[in-house]
PDB file of C-alpha atoms and ligand atoms in Angstrom:
ATOM      1  CA  MET Q 119      40.152 -74.591 -13.650  1.00  0.00           C
ATOM      2  CA  LEU Q 120      40.996 -76.905 -16.422  1.00  0.00           C
ATOM      3  CA  LEU Q 121      38.241 -79.128 -17.858  1.00  0.00           C
ATOM      4  CA  HIS Q 122      38.545 -82.743 -16.735  1.00  0.00           C
ATOM      5  CA  GLN Q 123      38.863 -83.889 -20.293  1.00  0.00           C
ATOM      6  CA  GLU Q 124      41.880 -81.590 -20.724  1.00  0.00           C
ATOM      7  CA  ILE Q 125      43.480 -82.997 -17.530  1.00  0.00           C
ATOM      8  CA  ILE Q 126      43.012 -86.557 -18.641  1.00  0.00           C
ATOM      9  CA  VAL Q 127      44.545 -85.702 -22.004  1.00  0.00           C
ATOM     10  CA  ARG Q 128      47.584 -84.237 -20.225  1.00  0.00           C
ATOM     11  CA  VAL Q 129      47.863 -87.073 -17.759  1.00  0.00           C
ATOM     12  CA  ALA Q 130      47.750 -89.520 -20.648  1.00  0.00           C
ATOM     13  CA  ALA Q 131      50.562 -87.706 -22.483  1.00  0.00           C
ATOM     14  CA  GLU Q 132      52.768 -87.741 -19.539  1.00  0.00           C
ATOM     15  CA  VAL Q 133      52.201 -91.293 -18.708  1.00  0.00           C
ATOM     16  CA  LYS Q 134      52.869 -92.133 -22.330  1.00  0.00           C
ATOM     17  CA  ALA Q 135      56.120 -90.295 -22.351  1.00  0.00           C
ATOM     18  CA  GLN Q 136      57.309 -92.113 -19.104  1.00  0.00           C
ATOM     19  CA  PHE Q 137      56.328 -95.652 -20.349  1.00  0.00           C
ATOM     20  CA  SER Q 138      57.653 -95.413 -23.845  1.00  0.00           C
ATOM     21  CA  SER Q 139      60.652 -97.672 -23.175  1.00  0.00           C
ATOM     22  CA  GLU Q 140      59.173-100.518 -20.907  1.00  0.00           C
ATOM     23  CA  GLY Q 141      59.690-104.038 -21.945  1.00  0.00           C
ATOM     24  CA  SER Q 142      58.012-106.354 -19.487  1.00  0.00           C
ATOM     25  CA  GLY Q 143      54.321-106.073 -20.635  1.00  0.00           C
ATOM     26  CA  HIS Q 144      53.875-103.267 -18.438  1.00  0.00           C
ATOM     27  CA  ASP Q 145      54.119-100.686 -21.264  1.00  0.00           C
ATOM     28  CA  TRP Q 146      52.148 -97.585 -22.511  1.00  0.00           C
ATOM     29  CA  PHE Q 147      49.844 -99.885 -24.638  1.00  0.00           C
ATOM     30  CA  HIS Q 148      48.971-101.881 -21.545  1.00  0.00           C
ATOM     31  CA  ILE Q 149      47.949 -98.581 -19.839  1.00  0.00           C
ATOM     32  CA  TYR Q 150      46.120 -97.601 -22.932  1.00  0.00           C
ATOM     33  CA  ARG Q 151      44.112-100.963 -23.122  1.00  0.00           C
ATOM     34  CA  VAL Q 152      43.077-100.550 -19.476  1.00  0.00           C
ATOM     35  CA  TRP Q 153      42.068 -97.073 -19.955  1.00  0.00           C
ATOM     36  CA  MET Q 154      39.842 -98.214 -23.005  1.00  0.00           C
ATOM     37  CA  ASN Q 155      38.522-101.151 -20.946  1.00  0.00           C
ATOM     38  CA  ALA Q 156      37.656 -98.740 -17.983  1.00  0.00           C
ATOM     39  CA  LYS Q 157      35.758 -96.375 -20.264  1.00  0.00           C
ATOM     40  CA  HIS Q 158      33.933 -99.358 -21.778  1.00  0.00           C
ATOM     41  CA  ILE Q 159      32.933-100.944 -18.517  1.00  0.00           C
ATOM     42  CA  GLY Q 160      32.229 -97.404 -16.940  1.00  0.00           C
ATOM     43  CA  ALA Q 161      29.568 -96.875 -19.499  1.00  0.00           C
ATOM     44  CA  THR Q 162      27.603 -99.744 -18.035  1.00  0.00           C
ATOM     45  CA  GLU Q 163      27.893 -98.353 -14.368  1.00  0.00           C
ATOM     46  CA  GLU Q 164      27.133 -95.234 -12.395  1.00  0.00           C
ATOM     47  CA  ALA Q 165      30.673 -93.939 -11.644  1.00  0.00           C
ATOM     48  CA  ASP Q 166      32.798 -90.825 -11.407  1.00  0.00           C
ATOM     49  CA  MET Q 167      34.530 -91.301 -14.851  1.00  0.00           C
ATOM     50  CA  PHE Q 168      37.142 -88.538 -14.042  1.00  0.00           C
ATOM     51  CA  VAL Q 169      38.348 -90.649 -11.071  1.00  0.00           C
ATOM     52  CA  VAL Q 170      38.075 -93.796 -13.132  1.00  0.00           C
ATOM     53  CA  GLU Q 171      40.027 -92.610 -16.123  1.00  0.00           C
ATOM     54  CA  LEU Q 172      42.863 -91.022 -13.875  1.00  0.00           C
ATOM     55  CA  ALA Q 173      43.268 -94.101 -11.983  1.00  0.00           C
ATOM     56  CA  ALA Q 174      43.354 -96.345 -15.066  1.00  0.00           C
ATOM     57  CA  LEU Q 175      46.042 -94.106 -16.572  1.00  0.00           C
ATOM     58  CA  LEU Q 176      48.164 -94.033 -13.286  1.00  0.00           C
ATOM     59  CA  HIS Q 177      47.632 -97.429 -11.920  1.00  0.00           C
ATOM     60  CA  ASP Q 178      50.961 -98.846 -13.010  1.00  0.00           C
ATOM     61  CA  ILE Q 179      53.040 -95.655 -12.728  1.00  0.00           C
ATOM     62  CA  ALA Q 180      55.318 -97.184 -10.134  1.00  0.00           C
ATOM     63  CA  ASP Q 181      54.520-101.022  -9.806  1.00  0.00           C
ATOM     64  CA  TRP Q 182      55.581-102.452  -6.379  1.00  0.00           C
ATOM     65  CA  LYS Q 183      56.896-105.644  -8.153  1.00  0.00           C
ATOM     66  CA  PHE Q 184      59.525-103.477  -9.845  1.00  0.00           C
ATOM     67  CA  HIS Q 185      60.388-101.343  -6.743  1.00  0.00           C
ATOM     68  CA  SER Q 186      61.339-104.262  -4.278  1.00  0.00           C
ATOM     69  CA  GLY Q 187      57.875-104.772  -3.210  1.00  0.00           C
ATOM     70  CA  ASP Q 188      57.477-101.180  -2.117  1.00  0.00           C
ATOM     71  CA  GLU Q 189      53.579-100.459  -2.386  1.00  0.00           C
ATOM     72  CA  ALA Q 190      53.731 -96.974  -1.241  1.00  0.00           C
ATOM     73  CA  ILE Q 191      55.581 -95.715  -4.384  1.00  0.00           C
ATOM     74  CA  GLY Q 192      52.700 -96.018  -6.943  1.00  0.00           C
ATOM     75  CA  PRO Q 193      50.154 -93.929  -5.016  1.00  0.00           C
ATOM     76  CA  ALA Q 194      53.116 -91.462  -4.126  1.00  0.00           C
ATOM     77  CA  ARG Q 195      54.021 -91.027  -7.718  1.00  0.00           C
ATOM     78  CA  ALA Q 196      50.481 -90.689  -8.879  1.00  0.00           C
ATOM     79  CA  ARG Q 197      49.838 -88.051  -6.261  1.00  0.00           C
ATOM     80  CA  GLU Q 198      52.754 -85.957  -7.472  1.00  0.00           C
ATOM     81  CA  LEU Q 199      51.675 -86.099 -11.081  1.00  0.00           C
ATOM     82  CA  LEU Q 200      48.128 -85.160 -10.173  1.00  0.00           C
ATOM     83  CA  ILE Q 201      49.295 -82.169  -7.862  1.00  0.00           C
ATOM     84  CA  GLY Q 202      51.359 -81.074 -10.891  1.00  0.00           C
ATOM     85  CA  GLN Q 203      48.069 -80.801 -12.913  1.00  0.00           C
ATOM     86  CA  ALA Q 204      46.176 -79.084 -10.281  1.00  0.00           C
ATOM     87  CA  VAL Q 205      43.655 -81.807  -9.706  1.00  0.00           C
ATOM     88  CA  ALA Q 206      41.379 -81.332  -6.646  1.00  0.00           C
ATOM     89  CA  ALA Q 207      42.507 -82.972  -3.315  1.00  0.00           C
ATOM     90  CA  ASP Q 208      39.463 -85.310  -2.870  1.00  0.00           C
ATOM     91  CA  VAL Q 209      40.043 -86.717  -6.470  1.00  0.00           C
ATOM     92  CA  ILE Q 210      43.685 -87.299  -5.825  1.00  0.00           C
ATOM     93  CA  ASP Q 211      42.773 -89.214  -2.632  1.00  0.00           C
ATOM     94  CA  GLN Q 212      40.313 -91.416  -4.459  1.00  0.00           C
ATOM     95  CA  VAL Q 213      42.836 -92.126  -7.215  1.00  0.00           C
ATOM     96  CA  ALA Q 214      45.618 -92.837  -4.651  1.00  0.00           C
ATOM     97  CA  GLU Q 215      43.422 -95.194  -2.779  1.00  0.00           C
ATOM     98  CA  ILE Q 216      42.594 -97.281  -5.833  1.00  0.00           C
ATOM     99  CA  ILE Q 217      46.009 -97.492  -6.965  1.00  0.00           C
ATOM    100  CA  ALA Q 218      47.053 -98.707  -3.422  1.00  0.00           C
ATOM    101  CA  THR Q 219      44.670-101.428  -3.182  1.00  0.00           C
ATOM    102  CA  MET Q 220      43.879-102.912  -6.796  1.00  0.00           C
ATOM    103  CA  SER Q 221      46.802-105.134  -7.461  1.00  0.00           C
ATOM    104  CA  TYR Q 222      46.857-108.949  -7.435  1.00  0.00           C
ATOM    105  CA  LYS Q 223      48.792-110.319  -4.576  1.00  0.00           C
ATOM    106  CA  GLY Q 224      48.478-114.012  -4.953  1.00  0.00           C
ATOM    107  CA  ALA Q 225      45.575-116.573  -4.994  1.00  0.00           C
ATOM    108  CA  GLY Q 226      44.873-116.606  -1.445  1.00  0.00           C
ATOM    109  CA  VAL Q 227      45.163-112.818  -0.742  1.00  0.00           C
ATOM    110  CA  PRO Q 228      41.823-111.085  -0.986  1.00  0.00           C
ATOM    111  CA  THR Q 229      41.963-107.565  -2.751  1.00  0.00           C
ATOM    112  CA  PRO Q 230      38.435-106.145  -2.336  1.00  0.00           C
ATOM    113  CA  MET Q 231      37.752-102.548  -3.758  1.00  0.00           C
ATOM    114  CA  ALA Q 232      35.882-100.074  -1.626  1.00  0.00           C
ATOM    115  CA  THR Q 233      34.418 -98.111  -4.360  1.00  0.00           C
ATOM    116  CA  ILE Q 234      32.550 -98.646  -7.786  1.00  0.00           C
ATOM    117  CA  GLU Q 235      35.313 -96.575  -9.474  1.00  0.00           C
ATOM    118  CA  GLY Q 236      38.020 -98.959  -7.904  1.00  0.00           C
ATOM    119  CA  LYS Q 237      35.988-101.961  -9.009  1.00  0.00           C
ATOM    120  CA  ILE Q 238      35.849-100.800 -12.486  1.00  0.00           C
ATOM    121  CA  VAL Q 239      39.584-100.052 -12.723  1.00  0.00           C
ATOM    122  CA  GLN Q 240      40.581-103.273 -11.082  1.00  0.00           C
ATOM    123  CA  ASP Q 241      38.335-105.173 -13.520  1.00  0.00           C
ATOM    124  CA  ALA Q 242      39.776-103.146 -16.469  1.00  0.00           C
ATOM    125  CA  ASP Q 243      43.376-104.072 -15.372  1.00  0.00           C
ATOM    126  CA  ARG Q 244      42.549-107.695 -14.848  1.00  0.00           C
ATOM    127  CA  LEU Q 245      40.862-108.074 -18.236  1.00  0.00           C
ATOM    128  CA  ASP Q 246      44.164-107.217 -19.887  1.00  0.00           C
ATOM    129  CA  ALA Q 247      45.776-110.211 -18.132  1.00  0.00           C
ATOM    130  CA  LEU Q 248      43.181-112.533 -19.876  1.00  0.00           C
ATOM    131  CA  GLY Q 249      42.709-113.787 -23.459  1.00  0.00           C
ATOM    132  CA  ALA Q 250      45.190-113.465 -26.449  1.00  0.00           C
ATOM    133  CA  ILE Q 251      46.728-110.342 -24.889  1.00  0.00           C
ATOM    134  CA  GLY Q 252      47.085-111.843 -21.445  1.00  0.00           C
ATOM    135  CA  ILE Q 253      48.889-114.819 -22.651  1.00  0.00           C
ATOM    136  CA  ALA Q 254      51.303-112.762 -24.882  1.00  0.00           C
ATOM    137  CA  ARG Q 255      52.013-110.466 -21.722  1.00  0.00           C
ATOM    138  CA  THR Q 256      52.449-113.419 -19.468  1.00  0.00           C
ATOM    139  CA  PHE Q 257      55.234-114.807 -21.775  1.00  0.00           C
ATOM    140  CA  ALA Q 258      56.764-111.445 -22.273  1.00  0.00           C
ATOM    141  CA  TYR Q 259      57.136-111.160 -18.515  1.00  0.00           C
ATOM    142  CA  GLY Q 260      58.503-114.687 -18.162  1.00  0.00           C
ATOM    143  CA  GLY Q 261      60.970-114.012 -20.918  1.00  0.00           C
ATOM    144  CA  HIS Q 262      61.860-110.645 -19.167  1.00  0.00           C
ATOM    145  CA  LYS Q 263      62.533-112.591 -15.904  1.00  0.00           C
ATOM    146  CA  GLY Q 264      64.314-115.529 -17.736  1.00  0.00           C
ATOM    147  CA  ARG Q 265      61.711-118.207 -16.653  1.00  0.00           C
ATOM    148  CA  LEU Q 266      61.291-121.539 -18.215  1.00  0.00           C
ATOM    149  CA  LEU Q 267      58.070-121.930 -20.276  1.00  0.00           C
ATOM    150  CA  TYR Q 268      56.944-124.925 -18.345  1.00  0.00           C
ATOM    151  CA  ASP Q 269      58.449-127.689 -16.026  1.00  0.00           C
ATOM    152  CA  PRO Q 270      56.127-130.553 -15.226  1.00  0.00           C
ATOM    153  CA  ASP Q 271      58.014-131.078 -11.914  1.00  0.00           C
ATOM    154  CA  ARG Q 272      57.044-127.577 -10.690  1.00  0.00           C
ATOM    155  CA  LYS Q 273      53.319-127.518  -9.432  1.00  0.00           C
ATOM    156  CA  PRO Q 274      51.313-124.356  -9.204  1.00  0.00           C
ATOM    157  CA  GLU Q 275      51.014-122.767  -5.804  1.00  0.00           C
ATOM    158  CA  MET Q 276      48.192-121.031  -4.333  1.00  0.00           C
ATOM    159  CA  HIS Q 277      50.028-118.108  -2.608  1.00  0.00           C
ATOM    160  CA  VAL Q 278      48.653-116.924   0.862  1.00  0.00           C
ATOM    161  CA  SER Q 279      50.882-113.921   1.207  1.00  0.00           C
ATOM    162  CA  LYS Q 280      52.044-111.097  -1.102  1.00  0.00           C
ATOM    163  CA  GLU Q 281      55.621-111.817  -0.043  1.00  0.00           C
ATOM    164  CA  ALA Q 282      55.309-115.471  -1.390  1.00  0.00           C
ATOM    165  CA  TYR Q 283      53.741-114.344  -4.595  1.00  0.00           C
ATOM    166  CA  PHE Q 284      56.371-111.712  -5.192  1.00  0.00           C
ATOM    167  CA  LYS Q 285      59.291-114.236  -4.510  1.00  0.00           C
ATOM    168  CA  THR Q 286      58.159-116.893  -6.993  1.00  0.00           C
ATOM    169  CA  ASP Q 287      60.436-117.947  -9.783  1.00  0.00           C
ATOM    170  CA  ALA Q 288      57.992-120.550 -11.135  1.00  0.00           C
ATOM    171  CA  PRO Q 289      57.835-121.312 -14.928  1.00  0.00           C
ATOM    172  CA  THR Q 290      55.391-119.188 -16.853  1.00  0.00           C
ATOM    173  CA  ILE Q 291      52.626-121.763 -17.360  1.00  0.00           C
ATOM    174  CA  ASN Q 292      52.255-121.899 -13.572  1.00  0.00           C
ATOM    175  CA  HIS Q 293      51.006-118.309 -13.674  1.00  0.00           C
ATOM    176  CA  PHE Q 294      47.931-119.381 -15.514  1.00  0.00           C
ATOM    177  CA  TYR Q 295      46.910-121.518 -12.456  1.00  0.00           C
ATOM    178  CA  GLU Q 296      48.250-119.102  -9.846  1.00  0.00           C
ATOM    179  CA  LYS Q 297      46.310-115.904 -11.216  1.00  0.00           C
ATOM    180  CA  LEU Q 298      44.896-115.867 -14.744  1.00  0.00           C
ATOM    181  CA  LEU Q 299      42.437-118.708 -14.606  1.00  0.00           C
ATOM    182  CA  LEU Q 300      41.149-117.384 -11.255  1.00  0.00           C
ATOM    183  CA  LEU Q 301      40.283-113.901 -12.349  1.00  0.00           C
ATOM    184  CA  LYS Q 302      37.031-114.659 -14.159  1.00  0.00           C
ATOM    185  CA  ASP Q 303      35.309-115.465 -10.788  1.00  0.00           C
ATOM    186  CA  ARG Q 304      36.867-112.372  -9.228  1.00  0.00           C
ATOM    187  CA  MET Q 305      35.597-109.766 -11.564  1.00  0.00           C
ATOM    188  CA  ASN Q 306      33.607-107.023  -9.731  1.00  0.00           C
ATOM    189  CA  THR Q 307      31.189-105.757 -12.485  1.00  0.00           C
ATOM    190  CA  ALA Q 308      28.583-107.514 -14.736  1.00  0.00           C
ATOM    191  CA  GLU Q 309      30.271-106.200 -17.990  1.00  0.00           C
ATOM    192  CA  ALA Q 310      33.734-107.377 -16.969  1.00  0.00           C
ATOM    193  CA  LYS Q 311      32.509-110.691 -16.047  1.00  0.00           C
ATOM    194  CA  ARG Q 312      30.937-111.164 -19.468  1.00  0.00           C
ATOM    195  CA  MET Q 313      34.149-110.068 -21.197  1.00  0.00           C
ATOM    196  CA  ALA Q 314      36.314-112.327 -19.002  1.00  0.00           C
ATOM    197  CA  GLU Q 315      34.208-115.376 -19.966  1.00  0.00           C
ATOM    198  CA  GLY Q 316      35.378-115.350 -23.548  1.00  0.00           C
ATOM    199  CA  ARG Q 317      39.013-114.569 -22.684  1.00  0.00           C
ATOM    200  CA  HIS Q 318      39.038-117.336 -20.188  1.00  0.00           C
ATOM    201  CA  ARG Q 319      37.761-119.994 -22.662  1.00  0.00           C
ATOM    202  CA  PHE Q 320      40.417-118.839 -25.107  1.00  0.00           C
ATOM    203  CA  MET Q 321      43.134-119.498 -22.520  1.00  0.00           C
ATOM    204  CA  GLU Q 322      41.628-122.783 -21.646  1.00  0.00           C
ATOM    205  CA  THR Q 323      41.870-123.724 -25.391  1.00  0.00           C
ATOM    206  CA  TYR Q 324      45.429-122.506 -25.562  1.00  0.00           C
ATOM    207  CA  LEU Q 325      46.472-124.680 -22.651  1.00  0.00           C
ATOM    208  CA  GLU Q 326      44.916-127.641 -24.054  1.00  0.00           C
ATOM    209  CA  GLN Q 327      46.825-127.155 -27.286  1.00  0.00           C
ATOM    210  CA  PHE Q 328      50.006-126.266 -25.314  1.00  0.00           C
ATOM    211  CA  PHE Q 329      50.027-129.614 -23.272  1.00  0.00           C
ATOM    212  CA  GLY Q 330      48.892-131.579 -26.254  1.00  0.00           C
ATOM    213  CA  GLU Q 331      52.046-130.410 -28.112  1.00  0.00           C
ATOM    214  CA  TRP Q 332      54.212-131.030 -25.159  1.00  0.00           C
ATOM    215  CA  GLN Q 333      53.483-134.761 -25.332  1.00  0.00           C
ATOM    216  CA  GLY Q 334      53.598-134.795 -29.087  1.00  0.00           C
ATOM    217  CA  ASN Q 335      50.016-135.631 -29.263  1.00  0.00           C
ATOM    218  CA  ILE Q 336      48.799-133.016 -31.585  1.00  0.00           C
TER     219      ILE Q 336
HETATM  220  P1  ADP M 500      47.823-106.516 -11.703  1.00  0.00           P
HETATM  221  O1  ADP M 500      47.945-105.428 -12.531  1.00  0.00           O
HETATM  222  O2  ADP M 500      46.691-107.303 -11.926  1.00  0.00           O
HETATM  223  O3  ADP M 500      48.300-106.438 -10.348  1.00  0.00           O
HETATM  224  P2  ADP M 500      50.389-107.582 -12.337  1.00  0.00           P
HETATM  225  O4  ADP M 500      50.946-106.292 -12.537  1.00  0.00           O
HETATM  226  O5  ADP M 500      50.807-108.280 -11.183  1.00  0.00           O
HETATM  227  O6  ADP M 500      48.849-107.596 -12.442  1.00  0.00           O
HETATM  228  O7  ADP M 500      50.745-108.430 -13.590  1.00  0.00           O
HETATM  229  C1  ADP M 500      50.515-108.103 -14.840  1.00  0.00           C
HETATM  230  C2  ADP M 500      50.882-109.249 -15.759  1.00  0.00           C
HETATM  231  O8  ADP M 500      52.148-109.441 -15.770  1.00  0.00           O
HETATM  232  C3  ADP M 500      50.305-110.382 -15.430  1.00  0.00           C
HETATM  233  O9  ADP M 500      48.841-110.478 -15.753  1.00  0.00           O
HETATM  234  C4  ADP M 500      51.070-111.435 -16.249  1.00  0.00           C
HETATM  235  O10 ADP M 500      50.728-111.279 -17.629  1.00  0.00           O
HETATM  236  C5  ADP M 500      52.417-110.882 -15.951  1.00  0.00           C
HETATM  237  N1  ADP M 500      52.950-111.461 -14.788  1.00  0.00           N
HETATM  238  C6  ADP M 500      52.986-110.953 -13.493  1.00  0.00           C
HETATM  239  N2  ADP M 500      53.493-111.885 -12.770  1.00  0.00           N
HETATM  240  C7  ADP M 500      53.887-113.016 -13.412  1.00  0.00           C
HETATM  241  C8  ADP M 500      54.529-114.156 -13.301  1.00  0.00           C
HETATM  242  N3  ADP M 500      54.977-114.487 -12.094  1.00  0.00           N
HETATM  243  N4  ADP M 500      54.768-114.929 -14.162  1.00  0.00           N
HETATM  244  C9  ADP M 500      54.279-114.662 -15.519  1.00  0.00           C
HETATM  245  N5  ADP M 500      53.836-113.413 -15.815  1.00  0.00           N
HETATM  246  C10 ADP M 500      53.529-112.643 -14.772  1.00  0.00           C
HETATM  247 NI1   NI M 501      48.221-102.872 -14.955  1.00  0.00          NI
END
């Protein structure tokens, strides 16, 4: 049997190869940062880091947002890839379960994680939606979708279903209110909460500057 570390290196190489040409903010380097965040948070918790690292590496392998809302495709692709690396069935089950449940689906849609491994990976992913990188990714996504930066007439919405959240074509600034600024209070682990605080403050400062410039006040 291969050592866990060897499998992780092989999975990382395969994911990197598959993601090398993504342009919506869901690229290899997002995966890489989530993997690093997950290792960092994992060091502060008692968790099975083999499961954590594999789930971090595979969490966006097939995002439902880019597959017409199909939520089964991500876990299925992850399974195939892990079977190809001869990973034990119980580990594959845990990784697939995390990937199936971790994604944000709207302000009013709860997404609780059943295990500490899942909590760590969800936090790691959400941290990459915050702060300087979070702002950059959000505008990259909005540009990819051809959205306006901001429209004062479009108010943010607290989506109560995954379908409504998925359908929105709101300007990019709305996403801060519909997701990013809500994440700080939804972190699972103490270390992610601590990291989210600083990233949250940075986004608040950014928005203050944005609206000041919008009115020609700054
Ligand atoms: P998660 O991995 O938490 O499920 P998503 O994959 O839904 O997050 O989104 C990842 C990132 O893509 C968000 O943090 C944001 O930067 C960007 N994004 C997603 N939806 C939108 C949107 N409607 N408007 C702007 N950016 C978005
Ligand atoms: Ni992600």
